[in-house]
Coordinates of C-alpha atoms in Angstrom, one line a residue:
Chain C
M1 CA 4.7 -0.8 -8.5
T2 CA 3.5 2.8 -9.1
R3 CA 5.9 5.4 -10.2
P4 CA 7.9 6.9 -7.3
M5 CA 6.9 10.5 -6.3
L6 CA 10.4 11.6 -5.6
E7 CA 13.2 10.4 -7.9
A8 CA 16.8 11.4 -7.5
R9 CA 19.4 10.3 -9.9
G10 CA 23.2 10.5 -9.6
L11 CA 23.4 13.3 -7.1
T12 CA 26.9 14.5 -6.6
L13 CA 28.1 17.4 -4.4
H14 CA 31.5 18.5 -3.2
F15 CA 32.4 21.0 -0.5
G16 CA 35.8 22.0 -1.9
A17 CA 37.8 18.8 -1.9
I18 CA 35.4 17.0 0.5
P19 CA 32.9 14.8 -1.3
A20 CA 29.5 15.3 0.5
L21 CA 27.5 13.2 -2.0
V22 CA 28.8 10.8 -4.5
D23 CA 26.4 9.5 -7.2
V24 CA 23.4 9.1 -4.8
T25 CA 20.3 7.6 -6.3
I26 CA 17.1 7.4 -4.3
D27 CA 13.4 7.0 -4.9
V28 CA 10.5 7.6 -2.5
A29 CA 7.1 6.1 -3.4
E30 CA 3.7 7.2 -2.2
G31 CA 3.1 6.3 1.4
E32 CA 6.6 5.0 1.9
V33 CA 8.8 5.8 4.9
V34 CA 12.4 5.8 4.0
A35 CA 15.2 6.2 6.5
I36 CA 18.7 7.4 5.8
V37 CA 21.1 6.3 8.4
G38 CA 24.9 6.7 8.8
E39 CA 27.5 8.2 11.1
S40 CA 27.8 12.0 11.5
G41 CA 29.4 13.6 8.5
S42 CA 28.3 10.9 6.2
G43 CA 26.2 13.4 4.1
K44 CA 22.7 12.6 5.5
T45 CA 21.6 16.1 6.1
T46 CA 23.2 17.4 2.9
L47 CA 21.3 14.8 1.0
L48 CA 18.1 16.0 2.6
R49 CA 18.8 19.6 1.8
V50 CA 19.6 18.7 -1.8
L51 CA 16.5 16.6 -2.2
S52 CA 14.2 19.3 -0.7
G53 CA 15.7 21.9 -3.1
L54 CA 17.4 24.0 -0.4
M55 CA 20.8 23.3 -1.9
P56 CA 21.7 22.7 -5.6
P57 CA 23.8 19.6 -6.4
D58 CA 26.9 19.7 -8.6
A59 CA 25.4 17.0 -10.8
G60 CA 22.3 14.8 -10.9
T61 CA 18.6 15.6 -10.9
V62 CA 15.8 15.5 -8.3
R63 CA 12.3 15.0 -9.8
W64 CA 9.1 15.5 -7.9
L65 CA 6.1 13.9 -9.8
G66 CA 8.3 14.1 -12.9
E67 CA 9.3 17.8 -12.5
D68 CA 12.9 18.8 -12.0
V69 CA 13.0 20.5 -8.5
H70 CA 16.2 22.4 -9.1
A71 CA 15.1 23.7 -12.5
M72 CA 11.8 25.2 -11.3
G73 CA 11.8 28.8 -10.2
E74 CA 12.2 29.8 -6.6
A75 CA 8.5 30.8 -6.3
A76 CA 7.4 27.4 -7.5
R77 CA 9.9 25.7 -5.1
R78 CA 8.7 27.7 -2.2
R79 CA 5.1 26.8 -3.0
L80 CA 6.1 23.2 -3.1
L81 CA 7.8 23.5 0.3
R82 CA 4.7 24.8 1.9
T83 CA 2.1 22.7 0.2
D84 CA 3.1 19.3 -1.1
W85 CA 6.2 19.1 1.1
G86 CA 7.0 19.6 4.8
F87 CA 10.3 19.9 6.5
V88 CA 10.8 19.0 10.2
H89 CA 14.0 20.4 11.5
Q90 CA 16.2 18.7 14.1
N91 CA 16.0 21.7 16.3
P92 CA 12.4 22.9 16.7
R93 CA 13.6 26.4 17.1
D94 CA 14.6 26.4 13.5
G95 CA 11.2 25.4 12.3
L96 CA 9.0 27.4 14.7
R97 CA 8.4 31.1 15.2
L98 CA 9.2 31.5 18.9
N99 CA 7.5 34.8 19.3
V100 CA 4.3 33.7 17.8
S101 CA 1.7 31.6 19.7
A102 CA 1.2 27.9 19.1
G103 CA -2.0 28.5 17.1
G104 CA -0.3 31.1 15.0
N105 CA 2.6 28.7 14.3
V106 CA 0.2 26.0 13.1
G107 CA -1.9 28.6 11.2
E108 CA 1.0 30.2 9.4
R109 CA 1.2 27.6 6.6
L110 CA -2.5 27.8 6.1
M111 CA -2.4 31.6 5.8
A112 CA 0.6 31.3 3.5
I113 CA -1.5 29.4 1.0
G114 CA -4.4 31.8 1.2
A115 CA -6.6 30.9 4.2
R116 CA -8.3 34.1 5.3
H117 CA -11.0 32.9 7.7
Y118 CA -9.9 33.3 11.3
G119 CA -12.4 30.9 12.7
N120 CA -11.5 28.1 10.3
I121 CA -7.7 28.6 10.9
R122 CA -8.2 28.5 14.6
G123 CA -10.4 25.4 14.3
E124 CA -7.8 23.7 12.2
A125 CA -5.0 24.6 14.7
L126 CA -7.1 23.2 17.6
S127 CA -7.7 19.9 15.8
W128 CA -4.0 19.6 15.0
L129 CA -2.9 20.4 18.5
A130 CA -5.2 17.6 19.6
K131 CA -3.6 15.2 17.1
V132 CA -0.1 15.8 18.4
E133 CA -1.4 15.6 22.0
I134 CA -0.9 19.2 23.0
D135 CA -3.5 20.6 25.4
A136 CA -6.0 22.9 23.7
T137 CA -5.6 25.5 26.5
R138 CA -2.0 26.0 25.4
I139 CA -3.0 27.3 21.9
D140 CA -2.3 31.0 22.7
D141 CA 1.0 30.3 24.6
L142 CA 4.3 31.0 23.1
P143 CA 6.4 27.9 22.0
R144 CA 9.3 29.0 24.2
T145 CA 7.2 28.1 27.2
F146 CA 6.9 24.6 25.8
S147 CA 9.1 21.6 26.7
G148 CA 11.5 20.3 24.0
G149 CA 9.2 17.4 23.2
M150 CA 6.2 19.6 22.9
Q151 CA 8.0 22.0 20.7
Q152 CA 8.9 19.1 18.4
R153 CA 5.3 17.9 18.3
L154 CA 4.2 21.5 17.6
Q155 CA 6.6 21.6 14.7
I156 CA 5.1 18.4 13.3
A157 CA 1.6 19.8 13.6
R158 CA 2.7 23.0 11.9
T159 CA 4.2 21.0 9.1
L160 CA 1.3 18.5 8.6
V161 CA -1.5 21.1 8.7
T162 CA -1.5 21.7 5.0
H163 CA -1.6 17.9 4.3
P164 CA 1.7 17.5 2.6
K165 CA 2.4 14.4 0.5
L166 CA 6.1 14.1 1.5
V167 CA 7.7 15.2 4.8
F168 CA 11.5 15.5 5.2
M169 CA 12.6 14.9 8.8
D170 CA 16.1 15.8 9.9
E171 CA 16.7 13.8 13.1
P172 CA 13.4 14.7 14.7
T173 CA 14.2 12.9 17.9
G174 CA 17.6 14.3 18.4
G175 CA 18.2 15.9 21.7
L176 CA 15.1 14.5 23.4
D177 CA 15.1 12.0 26.3
V178 CA 14.3 8.4 25.6
S179 CA 10.7 8.3 26.8
V180 CA 9.8 11.5 24.9
Q181 CA 11.6 10.0 21.8
A182 CA 9.4 6.9 22.0
R183 CA 6.2 8.9 22.2
L184 CA 7.3 11.1 19.3
L185 CA 8.3 8.1 17.2
D186 CA 4.9 6.5 17.9
L187 CA 3.2 9.8 16.9
I188 CA 5.1 10.0 13.6
R189 CA 4.3 6.4 12.8
S190 CA 0.6 6.7 13.5
L191 CA 0.3 10.0 11.7
S192 CA 2.2 8.8 8.6
R193 CA 0.1 5.6 8.5
E194 CA -3.2 7.5 9.0
L195 CA -2.5 10.1 6.4
G196 CA -0.7 7.9 3.9
L197 CA 2.3 10.2 4.2
S198 CA 5.6 9.6 2.5
V199 CA 8.4 10.4 4.9
L200 CA 12.1 10.7 4.3
I201 CA 13.7 10.6 7.7
V202 CA 17.4 11.2 8.5
T203 CA 18.5 9.5 11.7
H204 CA 21.5 8.0 13.4
D205 CA 19.2 6.0 15.6
I206 CA 19.0 2.5 14.2
A207 CA 16.1 1.6 16.6
A208 CA 14.1 4.6 15.3
A209 CA 14.7 3.5 11.7
R210 CA 13.6 0.0 12.5
L211 CA 10.4 1.2 14.1
L212 CA 9.4 3.7 11.4
A213 CA 10.9 2.9 8.1
D214 CA 9.8 0.6 5.3
R215 CA 13.2 1.0 3.5
I216 CA 16.6 2.0 4.7
L217 CA 19.6 3.6 3.1
V218 CA 23.0 3.4 4.8
M219 CA 25.3 6.2 3.9
R220 CA 29.0 6.6 4.5
R221 CA 31.3 9.4 3.3
G222 CA 28.7 10.6 0.8
R223 CA 28.0 7.2 -0.7
V224 CA 25.0 4.9 -0.3
V225 CA 26.7 1.7 0.7
E226 CA 23.7 -0.4 1.2
Q227 CA 19.9 -0.1 0.8
G228 CA 16.9 -2.3 1.0
L229 CA 13.9 -3.3 3.2
T230 CA 14.5 -2.3 6.8
D231 CA 14.3 -5.8 8.2
R232 CA 16.5 -7.2 5.5
V233 CA 19.2 -4.5 6.0
L234 CA 19.2 -4.7 9.8
D235 CA 18.9 -8.4 10.2
D236 CA 21.2 -9.4 7.4
P237 CA 23.6 -6.6 6.7
Q238 CA 25.9 -7.2 3.7
H239 CA 28.3 -4.3 3.7
P240 CA 31.0 -4.3 6.4
Y241 CA 30.1 -0.8 7.5
T242 CA 26.4 -1.7 8.0
Q243 CA 27.5 -4.8 10.0
L244 CA 29.5 -2.5 12.2
L245 CA 26.6 -0.1 12.6
V246 CA 24.1 -2.7 13.4
S247 CA 26.4 -4.5 15.9
S248 CA 27.2 -1.3 17.7
V249 CA 23.6 -0.6 18.8
L250 CA 23.3 -0.9 22.5
A251 CA 20.8 -3.4 23.8
A252 CA 18.9 -2.0 26.8
Chain W
M1 CA 1.7 70.5 -11.4
S2 CA -0.5 73.2 -12.7
P3 CA -2.6 75.2 -10.2
P4 CA -6.3 74.5 -9.9
D5 CA -8.6 76.8 -12.0
D6 CA -10.2 78.5 -9.0
R7 CA -6.9 79.7 -7.6
S8 CA -6.7 82.9 -9.6
A9 CA -9.8 84.1 -7.8
E10 CA -7.9 84.0 -4.6
G11 CA -5.1 86.4 -3.5
G12 CA -6.6 89.2 -1.6
G13 CA -9.8 89.1 0.5
D14 CA -10.9 86.8 3.3
L15 CA -9.0 88.2 6.3
N16 CA -10.6 85.7 8.7
R17 CA -8.5 82.8 7.5
P18 CA -4.8 82.6 6.7
G19 CA -4.9 82.4 2.9
Q20 CA -2.0 82.1 0.6
T21 CA 1.2 83.7 1.6
K22 CA 4.4 84.5 -0.3
G23 CA 7.6 85.4 1.6
P24 CA 11.0 86.6 0.6
V25 CA 13.1 84.0 -1.3
M26 CA 16.6 83.3 0.1
E27 CA 19.5 84.0 -2.2
G28 CA 22.1 81.4 -3.2
Y29 CA 19.9 78.3 -3.2
N30 CA 18.7 76.4 -6.3
F31 CA 14.9 76.4 -6.7
A32 CA 13.4 74.1 -4.0
Y33 CA 16.8 73.7 -2.3
L34 CA 18.0 70.5 -4.1
D35 CA 20.3 70.7 -7.1
E36 CA 18.8 69.8 -10.5
A37 CA 20.7 66.5 -10.8
T38 CA 19.3 65.3 -7.5
K39 CA 15.8 66.3 -8.5
R40 CA 16.2 64.4 -11.8
M41 CA 17.3 61.3 -9.8
L42 CA 14.3 61.7 -7.5
R43 CA 11.9 62.1 -10.4
R44 CA 13.3 59.0 -12.1
T45 CA 12.7 57.1 -8.8
I46 CA 9.2 58.5 -8.5
L47 CA 8.3 57.5 -12.1
K48 CA 9.5 54.0 -11.4
A49 CA 7.5 53.9 -8.1
V50 CA 4.4 55.1 -10.0
A51 CA 5.0 52.3 -12.6
I52 CA 5.0 49.6 -9.9
P53 CA 2.3 50.6 -7.4
G54 CA 3.3 49.9 -3.8
H55 CA 6.8 48.7 -4.6
Q56 CA 9.6 50.4 -2.7
I57 CA 12.3 51.9 -4.9
P58 CA 15.6 52.8 -3.3
F59 CA 17.1 56.2 -4.0
G60 CA 20.1 58.3 -2.9
A61 CA 18.5 60.3 -0.1
R62 CA 20.4 63.6 0.5
E63 CA 21.2 65.2 3.8
M64 CA 18.5 67.7 4.4
P65 CA 18.6 70.7 6.8
L66 CA 16.3 68.9 9.3
P67 CA 16.8 65.8 11.3
Y68 CA 15.7 62.3 10.2
G69 CA 12.3 61.6 11.5
W70 CA 11.1 65.1 10.7
G71 CA 10.2 64.4 7.1
T72 CA 13.4 64.3 5.2
G73 CA 11.9 61.8 2.7
G74 CA 8.7 63.7 2.2
I75 CA 10.5 67.0 1.8
Q76 CA 12.8 65.6 -0.9
V77 CA 9.8 64.2 -2.9
T78 CA 8.1 67.5 -2.6
A79 CA 11.2 69.4 -3.7
A80 CA 11.4 67.1 -6.8
I81 CA 7.9 67.7 -8.0
L82 CA 7.4 71.3 -6.9
G83 CA 7.1 74.0 -9.6
P84 CA 6.9 77.8 -9.3
S85 CA 3.2 77.8 -9.9
D86 CA 2.3 75.2 -7.3
T87 CA 0.5 75.9 -4.0
L88 CA 1.8 73.9 -1.1
K89 CA 0.0 72.7 2.0
V90 CA 1.9 71.0 4.8
I91 CA 0.1 69.2 7.6
D92 CA 1.4 67.4 10.7
Q93 CA -1.1 65.0 12.2
G94 CA -3.8 66.9 10.4
A95 CA -2.8 70.3 11.8
D96 CA -1.4 73.1 9.7
D97 CA 0.0 75.0 12.7
T98 CA 2.3 72.6 14.5
T99 CA 6.1 72.8 14.5
N100 CA 6.8 70.3 11.7
A101 CA 4.2 71.7 9.4
V102 CA 5.1 75.3 10.0
S103 CA 8.9 74.8 9.5
I104 CA 8.5 72.8 6.3
R105 CA 6.1 75.3 4.9
R106 CA 8.5 78.1 5.7
F107 CA 11.4 76.2 4.3
F108 CA 9.7 75.9 0.9
T109 CA 8.5 79.5 1.0
R110 CA 12.2 80.6 1.5
V111 CA 14.0 78.3 -0.9
A112 CA 11.3 78.1 -3.7
G113 CA 9.2 81.1 -3.2
V114 CA 6.0 79.1 -3.8
A115 CA 2.6 80.0 -2.6
T116 CA 1.5 78.1 0.5
T117 CA -2.0 77.6 1.9
E118 CA -3.7 75.9 4.7
R119 CA -6.8 75.1 2.7
T120 CA -7.0 71.6 1.3
A121 CA -9.0 72.6 -1.7
E122 CA -6.5 75.3 -2.8
A123 CA -3.3 73.2 -2.6
T124 CA -1.8 71.4 -5.6
I125 CA 0.7 69.6 -3.4
I126 CA 0.0 68.4 0.1
Q127 CA 2.9 67.1 2.2
T128 CA 1.5 65.2 5.2
R129 CA 2.8 63.6 8.3
H130 CA 0.4 60.9 9.6
R131 CA -2.9 62.0 8.2
I132 CA -5.0 62.3 5.0
P133 CA -7.2 65.5 4.9
E134 CA -10.9 64.9 5.6
Q135 CA -11.8 66.7 2.4
A136 CA -11.7 64.4 -0.7
L137 CA -8.6 65.1 -2.9
R138 CA -8.9 65.7 -6.6
E139 CA -7.1 64.5 -9.7
D140 CA -5.0 67.7 -10.0
Q141 CA -3.6 67.3 -6.5
V142 CA -0.6 65.3 -5.2
I143 CA -0.3 64.1 -1.6
V144 CA 3.2 63.4 -0.3
Y145 CA 3.5 61.2 2.8
Q146 CA 6.4 61.4 5.2
V147 CA 7.4 57.7 6.0
P148 CA 9.5 56.6 9.0
Q149 CA 9.6 52.9 8.1
P150 CA 8.6 51.9 4.5
E151 CA 8.9 48.2 5.1
P152 CA 5.6 46.8 6.3
L153 CA 7.3 43.5 7.3
S154 CA 10.2 45.1 9.3
R155 CA 8.8 44.2 12.7
L156 CA 8.3 40.6 11.6
E157 CA 11.4 39.9 9.5
P158 CA 14.4 42.0 10.4
R159 CA 16.5 40.9 7.3
R160 CA 16.1 43.3 4.4
A161 CA 17.3 40.7 1.9
E162 CA 14.6 38.3 3.2
T163 CA 11.7 40.9 3.1
K164 CA 12.7 41.8 -0.4
R165 CA 12.4 38.1 -1.4
L166 CA 9.1 37.9 0.4
H167 CA 7.9 40.9 -1.6
S168 CA 9.1 39.5 -4.9
L169 CA 7.3 36.2 -4.2
A170 CA 4.2 37.9 -2.8
D171 CA 4.7 35.8 0.3
Y172 CA 2.6 37.7 2.8
G173 CA 1.5 34.9 5.2
L174 CA 3.7 36.5 7.8
M175 CA 1.6 39.6 8.0
H176 CA -1.5 37.6 8.4
V177 CA 0.2 35.7 11.3
R178 CA 0.6 39.0 13.0
L179 CA -3.1 39.9 12.5
Y180 CA -4.0 36.3 13.7
E181 CA -1.9 36.9 16.9
D182 CA -3.8 40.2 17.5
I183 CA -7.2 38.5 17.3
A184 CA -6.0 35.6 19.4
R185 CA -4.7 37.9 22.1
Y186 CA -7.0 40.9 22.1
G187 CA -10.1 39.6 20.2
H188 CA -9.7 42.1 17.4
I189 CA -6.9 43.4 15.1
A190 CA -5.1 45.8 17.4
K191 CA -3.2 47.8 14.8
A192 CA -4.6 51.3 14.9
Y193 CA -2.1 53.1 12.7
D194 CA 0.3 52.2 9.8
Y195 CA -2.3 49.5 9.1
P196 CA -0.9 47.2 6.3
V197 CA -2.5 47.4 2.9
M198 CA -2.3 45.5 -0.4
V199 CA -1.8 47.8 -3.4
N200 CA -3.3 46.8 -6.7
G201 CA -3.6 43.2 -5.4
R202 CA 0.2 42.7 -5.6
Y203 CA 2.4 44.6 -3.1
L204 CA 2.0 44.8 0.6
M205 CA 2.6 48.4 1.6
A206 CA 3.0 50.4 4.8
P207 CA 0.7 53.4 4.4
S208 CA 3.0 55.5 6.8
P209 CA 1.6 56.0 10.3
I210 CA -1.7 57.3 9.3
P211 CA -4.6 56.1 11.5
A212 CA -6.4 53.0 10.1
F213 CA -9.4 55.4 9.9
D214 CA -7.7 57.0 6.9
N215 CA -7.0 53.8 5.0
P216 CA -10.3 53.7 3.1
K217 CA -9.5 57.2 1.7
M218 CA -6.4 55.7 -0.1
D219 CA -8.6 53.3 -2.1
R220 CA -9.1 54.6 -5.7
M221 CA -8.1 58.1 -4.6
P222 CA -8.2 60.5 -7.6
A223 CA -4.9 62.2 -6.4
L224 CA -1.5 60.8 -6.9
Q225 CA 0.0 59.5 -3.6
L226 CA 3.8 59.6 -3.1
F227 CA 5.6 58.2 -0.1
G228 CA 9.1 59.3 0.8
A229 CA 11.3 57.7 3.5
G230 CA 14.5 59.7 4.0
R231 CA 16.4 57.7 6.5
E232 CA 15.5 54.3 4.9
K233 CA 16.1 55.8 1.4
R234 CA 12.9 54.4 -0.2
I235 CA 10.2 56.0 -2.4
Y236 CA 7.0 54.3 -3.3
A237 CA 3.7 55.4 -4.8
V238 CA 0.0 54.7 -5.4
P239 CA -1.1 56.1 -8.8
P240 CA -4.6 57.7 -9.0
Y241 CA -7.6 55.3 -8.9
T242 CA -5.5 52.3 -7.7
E243 CA -7.1 49.7 -5.5
V244 CA -5.8 49.8 -1.9
R245 CA -7.2 47.1 0.3
S246 CA -6.6 46.9 4.1
L247 CA -5.6 43.4 5.1
D248 CA -8.2 41.5 7.2
F249 CA -9.9 38.1 7.8
E250 CA -13.2 37.2 6.3
D251 CA -14.8 36.8 9.7
H252 CA -12.8 39.8 11.2
P253 CA -13.2 42.5 8.5
F254 CA -11.2 45.7 8.6
R255 CA -12.9 48.5 10.4
P256 CA -11.7 52.1 10.7
I257 CA -11.4 53.2 14.3
R258 CA -12.7 56.5 15.5
A259 CA -13.3 58.0 18.9
P260 CA -17.1 57.8 19.4
H261 CA -17.6 61.5 20.1
A262 CA -18.5 64.7 18.3
C263 CA -15.8 67.4 17.7
A264 CA -16.0 70.0 20.6
L265 CA -15.4 72.8 18.2
C266 CA -17.3 72.0 15.0
G267 CA -19.5 69.1 16.1
S268 CA -18.4 66.8 13.4
R269 CA -19.3 63.1 13.9
E270 CA -17.5 61.9 10.8
S271 CA -14.0 63.4 11.1
Y272 CA -11.0 61.8 12.9
L273 CA -10.7 63.2 16.4
D274 CA -7.7 64.0 18.7
E275 CA -8.2 63.7 22.4
V276 CA -7.0 66.7 24.3
I277 CA -6.3 66.6 28.0
T278 CA -7.6 69.8 29.5
D279 CA -6.7 69.5 33.2
D280 CA -5.3 67.0 35.7
R281 CA -8.7 65.9 37.0
G282 CA -9.7 63.8 34.0
G283 CA -11.1 66.6 31.9
R284 CA -10.8 65.9 28.2
L285 CA -11.9 67.3 24.9
F286 CA -12.3 65.7 21.5
V287 CA -11.5 67.9 18.5
C288 CA -10.9 67.3 14.8
S289 CA -7.4 66.4 14.0
D290 CA -7.8 68.1 10.6
T291 CA -7.6 71.8 11.6
D292 CA -8.6 73.1 8.1
Y293 CA -11.7 70.9 8.0
C294 CA -12.7 72.0 11.5
S295 CA -12.2 75.7 11.0
G296 CA -14.0 75.5 7.7
R297 CA -17.0 74.0 9.4
V298 CA -16.9 76.6 12.2
A299 CA -16.7 79.4 9.7
L300 CA -19.7 78.0 7.8
R301 CA -21.7 77.8 11.0
E302 CA -20.8 81.3 12.0
A303 CA -21.8 82.6 8.5
A304 CA -25.2 80.9 8.8
E305 CA -25.9 82.5 12.2

C-alpha cells in the first residue's frame, strides 16, 4: 500500500475538563473515502477541524504528504486550504458568499490562486455548475435565491473547482430532505470516483457512510472505538457502542 | 521641503491670475497648528508608511478644527511636513476655489504663514481631495491625499482584524471577486472612482476617491504621494517612482474613464471633465475639473490671439 496522504498520530484535545479528542490516530490514503460516525458531541467535527488545521491539538501531529500541518505558517496552511484541500461545511451559508453570484462563488478559489482571465474563470464556473447539476442560466443569480440542496451543490462545486486532493466534509447532507440527500450523496460518490478524490466525511447517518465510504471510524466521547472497512464494521460490529449504533438505524 | 528654483522669480507681477498670497499669522498657535510632539509622531508614521509602500500605518489622529470627512487626515499630514519656505496648493475635486480648498488654504495661511498658490507648478506641497492635477508632478513636490476610507477591502470584509490578515497574507482574491461580479452584471468593471490598485506588487491600496482616470498618473510618479485618513486614523504612502497597477482581468483590461467631450472653456480633449447642469431643460456643459490647468490653457490661448 502506498503511503497515506494525511497521517494523524495521537491527537489529543481537551476543552477544559471535557476530553474532545483522546489519542486519535487516523490515515487517509489517496482516493480513499473515510467516514467518521458517532453520536453528537463525540468529537467528530472537532477532529475534522484539527485535521484541517483550523484548530491546534493539545498533543499529537497531523502530517500532509509528510509535512506537519500545525507547524507550517498560516500563509502556507491557507494556501493548502484553497489548493490541495477543500472544506464543505454543514451549513452552505458558512461556505458560500451569499451576496456574490453563483459564478463568483465558484470563481473565487480560482482567483485566489491567481486566475486573472475572466473568460476562463467563467467557462470553468459554467462547467462546474453543469457537473453539480445547476442550470447554467442561474450562474449570475445570488445563492440566497437557491434552495438548500442547490446551495449545498454550489458549495461542492466551489470547493472542487481547484481540483483538491482531499476534501473535508462536515455532515454535507444535514438539514436536507431525504430525496435531496440521496441525490447529493450520489453526486459526491460519482465526483469522488471520477476525480480520484480523497474524502474525509463526518456524518451521523450510517446509511450515507455505507453508501460513500471505503473505511469507517466510529467515535465516542473523543475516542475512536472501532475502525475498519465499511462493510466489515457495519455488518459485523465488534464494539458494543457500534452494535448499538448499527442496530438503531431505522429501516424504511 | 525646499521651494522649487523658479519660485524666487515670482512674487509681484501677473495680475491676471491669483498668484502667491501671504496673510496675517494668528497669534498663539504653534507653527502649522499641531504641537511639535504630534508632528514628530506623524512624521514617524509617514516614514514607516514610505518604507512599506501601500501599507496602512495606524496613527493617533488629533481632533482638528474641521469635521471628519473634510480632510482631517490630509490636513494633519500636511501640517507634519510643512516648512516655512513651502508653497501650498489645496484642491477639492480639481478646483482651487471650492469651500474645502479655500478653507484649508486659509487655515494654513493663518496658522503657519506659508505661501499658497493655485498653480500646480509653483507648489511644493499639494493637498488634494479626489483628484490628481493634470500637470505632471515633479520630484520636488509632495501630494497629500484626503482619504475617507483607507481600507480597500472594507466593503467586502467588514472585520478589520480579518482584512489585516488578508493584507499580511496578500490574499486579494476577494477584490477580484468583486471585479468579476461587475463584469458578470454590467459587462465591464463598474468602479469609476477609488479604483483599487496594487502598490509595488505587494499591497492592495485604496487610492482615495480619485477618478479611475487618474490612476495611471500614480504609476511611477516622481512626486512623493502621502495619504491621510483622519477618521480611520491611518496613513499610507507611495514613494516616488513606485509601480502602481490598477487591478483588472487579462481579457478585461483596466481603462480610464473620461466623458467623450471637449472642455467648453479651454477645449481640452485630454483632461478629466466635470458635467455642469446649466438649466432644467437638459442643458449641460463639460468643463475641466482641474481649474488651474483650464485657466492656464485659456490664458495661453488669449495670449496667442
